[in-house]
Short mmCIF file of C-alpha atoms in Angstrom, two decimals:
data_model
loop_
_atom_site.label_atom_id
_atom_site.label_comp_id
_atom_site.label_asym_id
_atom_site.label_seq_id
_atom_site.Cartn_x
_atom_site.Cartn_y
_atom_site.Cartn_z
CA MET A 20 -5.33 -25.51 -19.59
CA PHE A 21 -7.18 -22.57 -19.28
CA TYR A 22 -9.97 -21.31 -21.38
CA ASP A 23 -11.38 -18.14 -22.76
CA SER A 24 -14.12 -18.51 -20.16
CA ASP A 25 -11.70 -19.45 -17.23
CA ARG A 26 -9.95 -15.90 -18.65
CA PHE A 27 -13.09 -13.43 -18.42
CA ALA A 28 -13.98 -15.14 -15.20
CA MET A 29 -11.16 -14.63 -13.57
CA GLN A 30 -10.46 -11.15 -14.99
CA ARG A 31 -14.05 -10.35 -13.47
CA ALA A 32 -12.83 -11.59 -10.05
CA LEU A 33 -10.22 -9.12 -10.16
CA ALA A 34 -12.29 -6.49 -11.08
CA LEU A 35 -14.61 -6.92 -8.04
CA ALA A 36 -11.37 -7.74 -6.11
CA THR A 37 -10.53 -3.59 -6.73
CA ARG A 38 -13.65 -2.87 -4.79
CA GLY A 39 -12.01 -3.34 -1.64
CA LEU A 40 -9.24 -1.37 -2.42
CA THR A 41 -10.06 1.12 0.17
CA THR A 42 -11.51 -1.03 2.97
CA THR A 43 -10.09 -4.29 3.55
CA GLN A 44 -7.02 -3.34 5.81
CA PRO A 45 -5.03 -5.69 6.69
CA ASN A 46 -6.79 -8.47 4.73
CA PRO A 47 -5.91 -8.85 1.18
CA ARG A 48 -8.28 -7.92 -1.43
CA VAL A 49 -9.82 -10.85 -3.06
CA GLY A 50 -13.00 -11.38 -5.41
CA CYS A 51 -14.59 -14.32 -6.46
CA VAL A 52 -16.94 -15.69 -9.30
CA ILE A 53 -18.92 -19.21 -9.41
CA ALA A 54 -19.74 -20.13 -12.69
CA GLN A 55 -21.78 -23.14 -14.13
CA ARG A 56 -20.73 -24.12 -17.55
CA GLY A 57 -19.18 -20.42 -18.59
CA ARG A 58 -21.96 -18.54 -17.19
CA ILE A 59 -21.60 -16.51 -14.19
CA VAL A 60 -24.36 -17.75 -11.28
CA GLY A 61 -22.58 -15.70 -8.19
CA GLU A 62 -19.85 -12.94 -7.61
CA GLY A 63 -18.70 -11.28 -4.58
CA TRP A 64 -15.76 -9.63 -2.93
CA HIS A 65 -14.01 -8.95 0.71
CA GLU A 66 -15.51 -5.66 1.88
CA HIS A 67 -13.73 -5.43 5.33
CA ALA A 68 -11.33 -7.03 7.53
CA GLY A 69 -13.73 -9.31 10.05
CA GLU A 70 -16.79 -9.95 7.29
CA ALA A 71 -17.50 -12.41 5.13
CA HIS A 72 -14.85 -13.43 2.43
CA ALA A 73 -15.66 -13.16 -1.02
CA GLU A 74 -15.64 -16.87 -1.43
CA VAL A 75 -18.74 -17.12 0.87
CA LEU A 76 -20.65 -14.10 -0.34
CA ALA A 77 -20.29 -15.11 -4.09
CA LEU A 78 -21.87 -18.62 -3.16
CA ARG A 79 -24.59 -16.94 -1.16
CA ALA A 80 -25.20 -15.13 -4.40
CA ALA A 81 -24.78 -18.30 -6.23
CA GLY A 82 -27.09 -20.71 -4.26
CA GLY A 83 -28.44 -23.93 -5.20
CA GLN A 84 -26.53 -23.05 -8.64
CA ALA A 85 -23.00 -23.48 -6.89
CA ALA A 86 -22.90 -27.36 -7.14
CA GLY A 87 -21.00 -28.45 -9.47
CA ALA A 88 -20.10 -24.90 -10.43
CA THR A 89 -16.18 -23.61 -10.97
CA ALA A 90 -15.20 -20.98 -8.47
CA TYR A 91 -12.63 -18.28 -9.94
CA VAL A 92 -10.87 -16.54 -6.77
CA THR A 93 -7.84 -14.15 -7.03
CA LEU A 94 -6.09 -15.64 -4.05
CA GLU A 95 -5.72 -19.12 -2.62
CA PRO A 96 -8.73 -19.98 -0.20
CA CYS A 97 -8.32 -20.14 3.22
CA SER A 98 -8.45 -23.28 5.11
CA HIS A 99 -8.12 -22.18 8.43
CA GLN A 100 -10.30 -20.40 11.24
CA GLY A 101 -10.04 -16.93 11.90
CA ARG A 102 -12.43 -14.04 12.47
CA THR A 103 -14.31 -16.06 9.81
CA PRO A 104 -15.06 -19.37 8.94
CA PRO A 105 -12.40 -21.14 6.51
CA CYS A 106 -13.69 -20.88 3.12
CA VAL A 107 -12.18 -23.90 1.95
CA ALA A 108 -15.26 -25.54 4.17
CA ALA A 109 -18.20 -23.07 2.59
CA LEU A 110 -16.94 -24.59 -1.19
CA LEU A 111 -16.72 -28.16 0.17
CA ALA A 112 -20.20 -27.57 1.43
CA ALA A 113 -21.70 -25.93 -1.64
CA ARG A 114 -20.26 -29.17 -3.16
CA ILE A 115 -17.98 -26.69 -6.16
CA ALA A 116 -16.58 -29.21 -8.52
CA ARG A 117 -13.20 -27.14 -9.52
CA VAL A 118 -11.52 -24.14 -7.93
CA VAL A 119 -9.57 -21.92 -9.76
CA TYR A 120 -7.47 -19.81 -8.44
CA ALA A 121 -4.94 -16.82 -9.34
CA VAL A 122 -2.15 -16.82 -6.87
CA ALA A 123 -1.17 -18.72 -3.46
CA ASP A 124 -1.70 -17.19 0.25
CA PRO A 125 1.73 -16.50 1.47
CA ASN A 126 0.03 -16.25 4.70
CA PRO A 127 1.75 -18.88 7.33
CA LEU A 128 -1.60 -19.96 8.03
CA VAL A 129 -2.87 -20.65 4.41
CA ASP A 130 0.16 -20.97 2.03
CA GLY A 131 -0.81 -24.50 0.23
CA ARG A 132 -3.02 -26.00 2.73
CA GLY A 133 -6.18 -24.22 1.13
CA ASP A 134 -4.97 -25.82 -1.86
CA ALA A 135 -4.22 -29.20 -0.59
CA ALA A 136 -7.54 -29.33 1.37
CA LEU A 137 -9.49 -29.08 -1.66
CA ARG A 138 -7.48 -31.58 -3.59
CA ALA A 139 -7.67 -34.32 -0.76
CA ALA A 140 -11.32 -33.55 -1.20
CA GLY A 141 -11.66 -34.58 -4.63
CA ILE A 142 -12.05 -30.90 -6.39
CA THR A 143 -10.04 -29.99 -9.16
CA VAL A 144 -7.68 -27.01 -8.52
CA GLU A 145 -6.30 -25.17 -10.69
CA SER A 146 -3.79 -21.91 -9.90
CA GLY A 147 -1.55 -19.53 -11.59
CA LEU A 148 -4.26 -17.62 -14.04
CA MET A 149 -3.47 -13.79 -13.89
CA GLN A 150 -1.40 -14.51 -11.04
CA ARG A 151 0.79 -11.08 -12.00
CA GLU A 152 -2.19 -8.84 -12.03
CA ALA A 153 -3.78 -10.89 -8.58
CA THR A 154 0.05 -10.35 -7.00
CA GLU A 155 0.02 -6.69 -7.98
CA LEU A 156 -3.30 -5.81 -6.28
CA ASN A 157 -2.08 -7.10 -3.01
CA VAL A 158 1.71 -6.26 -3.42
CA GLY A 159 1.93 -4.92 0.30
CA PHE A 160 -0.01 -7.81 1.66
CA PHE A 161 2.27 -10.41 0.24
CA GLN A 162 5.36 -8.23 1.34
CA ARG A 163 4.43 -7.49 4.96
CA MET A 164 3.87 -11.64 5.18
CA ARG A 165 6.98 -12.33 3.49
CA THR A 166 9.47 -10.10 5.14
CA GLY A 167 7.23 -8.76 8.03
CA ARG A 168 7.41 -4.92 6.45
CA PRO A 169 4.84 -3.19 4.76
CA TRP A 170 5.39 -1.89 0.75
CA VAL A 171 7.27 1.33 0.74
CA ARG A 172 5.77 3.88 -1.64
CA VAL A 173 7.53 7.36 -1.78
CA LYS A 174 5.30 10.05 -3.25
CA LEU A 175 7.16 13.00 -4.22
CA ALA A 176 6.68 16.24 -6.22
CA THR A 177 8.74 18.11 -8.57
CA SER A 178 9.61 20.08 -11.18
CA LEU A 179 11.13 19.37 -14.55
CA ASP A 180 14.43 19.85 -13.29
CA GLY A 181 13.95 17.57 -9.97
CA ARG A 182 13.43 20.29 -7.61
CA THR A 183 10.63 20.35 -4.69
CA ALA A 184 10.68 23.87 -3.49
CA LEU A 185 11.74 27.25 -3.52
CA GLU A 186 15.11 28.22 -1.78
CA SER A 187 12.70 30.04 0.73
CA GLY A 188 11.16 26.16 1.18
CA LEU A 189 7.73 27.31 -0.55
CA SER A 190 6.65 24.61 -2.19
CA GLN A 191 2.37 25.08 -2.52
CA TRP A 192 1.88 24.47 -5.22
CA ILE A 193 4.16 22.71 -7.61
CA THR A 194 1.58 20.61 -8.82
CA GLY A 195 -2.08 20.94 -9.86
CA THR A 196 -5.47 20.19 -8.08
CA ALA A 197 -5.97 16.96 -10.33
CA ALA A 198 -2.13 15.69 -9.24
CA ARG A 199 -2.98 16.41 -5.43
CA GLU A 200 -6.27 14.87 -5.68
CA ASP A 201 -4.90 11.76 -7.21
CA VAL A 202 -2.30 11.58 -4.20
CA HIS A 203 -5.23 11.58 -1.78
CA ARG A 204 -6.60 8.23 -3.84
CA TRP A 205 -3.10 6.55 -2.94
CA ARG A 206 -3.17 7.44 0.55
CA ALA A 207 -6.89 5.93 0.60
CA ARG A 208 -5.83 2.70 -0.54
CA SER A 209 -2.71 2.49 2.13
CA SER A 210 -2.80 1.46 5.41
CA ALA A 211 -0.76 4.09 6.81
CA VAL A 212 0.90 7.43 5.89
CA MET A 213 4.15 8.26 7.29
CA THR A 214 6.31 11.57 7.51
CA GLY A 215 8.92 13.20 9.12
CA VAL A 216 8.56 16.00 12.20
CA SER A 217 10.83 18.55 9.97
CA THR A 218 7.81 18.20 7.55
CA VAL A 219 5.24 18.56 10.09
CA LEU A 220 7.44 21.83 11.58
CA ALA A 221 7.16 23.16 8.09
CA ASP A 222 4.10 22.40 5.68
CA ASP A 223 2.11 21.47 8.99
CA PRO A 224 0.14 18.67 6.81
CA ARG A 225 -3.28 16.63 7.62
CA LEU A 226 -2.03 13.62 5.65
CA ASN A 227 -5.81 12.17 6.01
CA VAL A 228 -7.72 11.54 2.61
CA ARG A 229 -9.90 14.19 1.28
CA LEU A 230 -12.01 13.44 -1.73
CA ALA A 231 -15.15 14.25 -2.35
CA GLU A 232 -15.95 10.65 -4.43
CA GLU A 233 -18.68 8.77 -2.36
CA GLY A 234 -16.83 6.26 0.32
CA ALA A 235 -13.69 7.77 -0.60
CA GLY A 236 -13.19 8.60 3.27
CA GLU A 237 -14.66 5.62 4.57
CA HIS A 238 -10.70 4.48 5.64
CA GLN A 239 -8.34 7.18 7.13
CA PRO A 240 -4.91 5.54 7.23
CA LEU A 241 -2.80 5.76 10.02
CA ARG A 242 -0.75 8.72 10.14
CA VAL A 243 2.75 8.37 11.17
CA VAL A 244 5.25 10.72 12.34
CA LEU A 245 9.07 10.11 12.54
CA ASP A 246 10.26 12.33 15.27
CA GLY A 247 13.18 11.39 17.12
CA ALA A 248 13.58 14.40 19.89
CA LEU A 249 9.64 14.87 19.97
CA ARG A 250 9.31 18.07 18.50
CA THR A 251 5.96 17.60 17.04
CA PRO A 252 3.66 20.32 18.24
CA PRO A 253 0.42 19.40 19.78
CA GLU A 254 -1.37 21.91 17.85
CA ALA A 255 -0.30 20.91 14.26
CA ARG A 256 -3.16 20.03 12.19
CA LEU A 257 -2.80 16.35 11.93
CA PHE A 258 -4.59 16.20 15.19
CA THR A 259 -7.60 18.42 13.92
CA THR A 260 -9.15 15.70 11.88
CA ALA A 261 -10.38 12.06 12.25
CA GLY A 262 -8.12 9.23 12.26
CA GLU A 263 -5.45 7.62 14.21
CA VAL A 264 -1.81 9.46 14.63
CA LEU A 265 1.41 7.71 15.88
CA ILE A 266 4.35 9.24 16.48
CA LEU A 267 7.39 6.88 16.89
CA THR A 268 10.42 8.47 19.11
CA ALA A 269 13.89 7.83 19.99
CA VAL A 270 12.83 9.54 23.56
CA PRO A 271 13.49 6.72 25.91
CA ALA A 272 10.69 6.64 28.97
CA SER A 273 13.34 7.77 31.22
CA ASP A 274 14.21 10.96 29.41
CA PRO A 275 13.15 14.26 31.27
CA ARG A 276 11.54 14.91 27.81
CA TRP A 277 9.03 11.86 27.93
CA GLU A 278 6.09 12.57 30.72
CA PRO A 279 5.70 16.28 29.82
CA ARG A 280 5.89 16.28 25.83
CA CYS A 281 3.77 13.21 25.61
CA ALA A 282 1.19 13.80 28.05
CA ALA A 283 0.27 17.36 25.68
CA LEU A 284 0.61 15.19 22.63
CA ALA A 285 -1.42 12.10 24.04
CA ALA A 286 -4.11 14.76 25.19
CA HIS A 287 -4.85 15.86 21.37
CA GLY A 288 -4.98 11.75 20.43
CA ALA A 289 -1.47 11.19 19.61
CA ARG A 290 -0.08 7.39 20.55
CA ILE A 291 3.56 7.31 21.36
CA GLU A 292 6.25 5.03 20.82
CA THR A 293 10.20 4.44 21.35
CA LEU A 294 11.74 2.54 19.07
CA PRO A 295 15.81 2.12 18.54
CA ALA A 296 17.39 5.16 17.36
CA ALA A 297 20.10 5.34 14.80
CA ALA A 298 23.29 8.11 14.10
CA ASP A 299 20.89 10.74 12.76
CA GLY A 300 17.41 9.83 13.98
CA LEU A 301 15.24 6.94 14.08
CA ALA A 302 16.81 3.18 12.50
CA LEU A 303 14.30 2.86 9.63
CA PRO A 304 14.38 -0.90 9.34
CA GLY A 305 12.66 -1.15 12.70
CA VAL A 306 10.43 1.39 12.04
CA LEU A 307 9.40 -0.54 9.05
CA GLU A 308 9.49 -3.66 10.86
CA ARG A 309 7.04 -1.96 13.66
CA LEU A 310 4.67 -1.08 11.17
CA GLY A 311 4.47 -4.57 9.70
CA GLU A 312 3.84 -6.00 13.44
CA LEU A 313 0.87 -3.34 13.18
CA GLU A 314 -0.14 -4.78 10.02
CA VAL A 315 0.38 -2.40 7.90
CA ASN A 316 0.62 -3.44 4.08
CA GLU A 317 0.81 -0.41 2.07
CA LEU A 318 2.85 2.61 3.43
CA GLN A 319 2.73 5.84 1.53
CA VAL A 320 5.69 7.73 2.73
CA GLU A 321 4.95 12.12 2.33
CA ALA A 322 8.23 13.39 3.43
CA GLY A 323 11.06 15.80 2.42
CA ALA A 324 14.53 15.40 0.88
CA THR A 325 16.56 13.56 3.93
CA LEU A 326 14.01 11.04 4.90
CA ALA A 327 12.89 10.38 1.23
CA GLY A 328 16.88 10.00 0.25
CA GLU A 329 17.73 8.23 3.24
CA LEU A 330 14.91 5.36 2.84
CA LEU A 331 16.44 5.02 -1.15
CA ARG A 332 20.07 5.25 0.04
CA GLN A 333 19.25 2.15 2.51
CA GLY A 334 17.01 0.07 -0.11
CA LEU A 335 13.63 0.30 1.76
CA ALA A 336 11.90 2.17 -0.57
CA ASP A 337 10.10 -0.33 -3.22
CA GLU A 338 8.26 2.04 -5.30
CA LEU A 339 8.58 5.87 -6.58
CA LEU A 340 4.99 7.89 -7.22
CA LEU A 341 6.21 10.78 -8.68
CA TYR A 342 4.17 13.60 -9.89
CA VAL A 343 6.14 15.80 -12.49
CA ALA A 344 5.03 19.32 -13.09
CA PRO A 345 5.88 21.06 -16.57
CA LYS A 346 8.14 24.23 -14.41
CA LEU A 347 11.37 24.83 -14.32
CA LEU A 348 12.38 26.12 -10.55
CA GLY A 349 16.42 26.74 -11.43
CA PRO A 350 19.20 25.71 -9.89
CA HIS A 351 18.70 27.27 -6.00
CA ALA A 352 15.34 25.57 -5.49
CA ARG A 353 15.22 22.46 -3.28
CA PRO A 354 16.65 18.98 -4.11
CA LEU A 355 14.04 16.04 -4.71
CA VAL A 356 16.20 14.05 -2.45
CA ASN A 357 19.53 13.62 -0.56
CA LEU A 358 21.67 11.60 -1.47
CA PRO A 359 25.35 10.62 -0.60
CA ARG A 360 28.12 12.01 -3.14
CA LEU A 361 28.31 9.46 -6.02
CA GLN A 362 31.49 8.22 -7.30
CA THR A 363 30.58 6.39 -10.36
CA LEU A 364 26.93 5.95 -12.68
CA GLU A 365 27.01 2.65 -11.48
CA ASP A 366 26.41 4.07 -8.11
CA ALA A 367 23.18 5.86 -9.10
CA PRO A 368 19.92 4.26 -7.57
CA GLY A 369 18.04 2.50 -10.42
CA PHE A 370 14.12 2.14 -11.59
CA THR A 371 12.09 0.35 -13.72
CA LEU A 372 9.53 2.67 -15.23
CA LEU A 373 5.75 0.71 -14.53
CA GLU A 374 3.65 3.51 -15.67
CA ALA A 375 3.02 7.11 -17.03
CA GLN A 376 -0.03 9.19 -17.24
CA GLN A 377 -0.70 12.42 -17.49
CA VAL A 378 -2.98 13.51 -14.26
CA GLY A 379 -4.03 17.19 -15.15
CA SER A 380 -1.54 18.83 -16.44
CA ASP A 381 1.20 17.28 -14.20
CA VAL A 382 2.78 13.53 -15.53
CA ARG A 383 2.49 10.87 -12.56
CA LEU A 384 5.32 8.21 -12.75
CA ARG A 385 5.08 5.32 -10.78
CA LEU A 386 8.94 3.41 -10.73
CA ARG A 387 9.62 0.47 -9.43
CA ALA A 388 13.31 0.28 -7.42
CA GLY A 389 15.71 -1.50 -9.71
CA ALA A 390 16.76 -1.42 -12.99
CA ALA A 391 14.76 -2.42 -15.71
CA PRO A 392 16.50 -6.07 -17.46
CA GLU A 393 17.36 -4.57 -20.65
CA THR A 394 18.88 -1.41 -18.91
CA ALA A 395 20.58 -3.27 -16.64
CA ALA A 396 22.02 -5.14 -19.17
CA GLU A 397 23.07 -2.41 -21.92
CA ALA A 398 26.60 -2.63 -22.86
CA PRO A 399 28.94 0.44 -21.83
#
């Protein structure tokens, strides 16, 4: 049974965890509060991979007041030795009496072991408080641990009539300054940003984080280009800014194109890997599996209608980040995504609206793949 004081402390722990939103990759974002008789005596959050976990920092802040206290943690405490010592050991050493955590850690090295170790030591353990919020905060980490793939968030900008560019390809800018700044905040929380070579050739994007906010550029996501035939130009703006660029291609090392093109790209800082090909380029499931191996939790896709449509068609897009501008571009402008011709409305991909928020003069919609239960159950 949870009390109001428990909910207050866990809410504070979640707020602390969000301070690591852009800095903890590939680790989860975790916050911890130590409370003694309803009064907070210590708090902390995980800041960077390889550094102290939230529990350790909160215990340090609490000092001797941790004895007999309750620890509120947004994720099950770890019980294994990684780059840092196990948090369970720190909690035991501090003589914590009770641990409340929001959600079990899906990491196979933890996954219930932390809970069991605490109980075996005689500590009262309760879980499930604000589980939904804690899971959402680490949606990419949970996805990668459970499936081996990152959480795929497809960012798109559109007019009111679902168009992304004029017939000529001109698209700068459909949305306003505030919306474009907002995109950078979503990039900052992502482990990687991915696009296709056609977008590189057409728009020459940088795909990095450019924000004036303090600490906003501390984390630069991995930039990934899907380039089946190694067409990325070495003079692309991707290579003029800080951060790693990974080019995934279908060209094998035995191909005559490999050595000269890879040498030119590598000279500008690119890393090139060959992955299995599909009929029209790279096999997207293999791409996501490789990014999972590289410990990418959240992947933001900023690409054209073909790649975005293919991710949707194959059921590989988990979320849409859709910016809608109050403009009409007309029927000859370019479409939002390319999808196969549908025979029935039931074949249309469905989404659940998570959030609608005005950003400057535009509206940002967050949509989760899959129709909402009430929509799916509607009678014809």
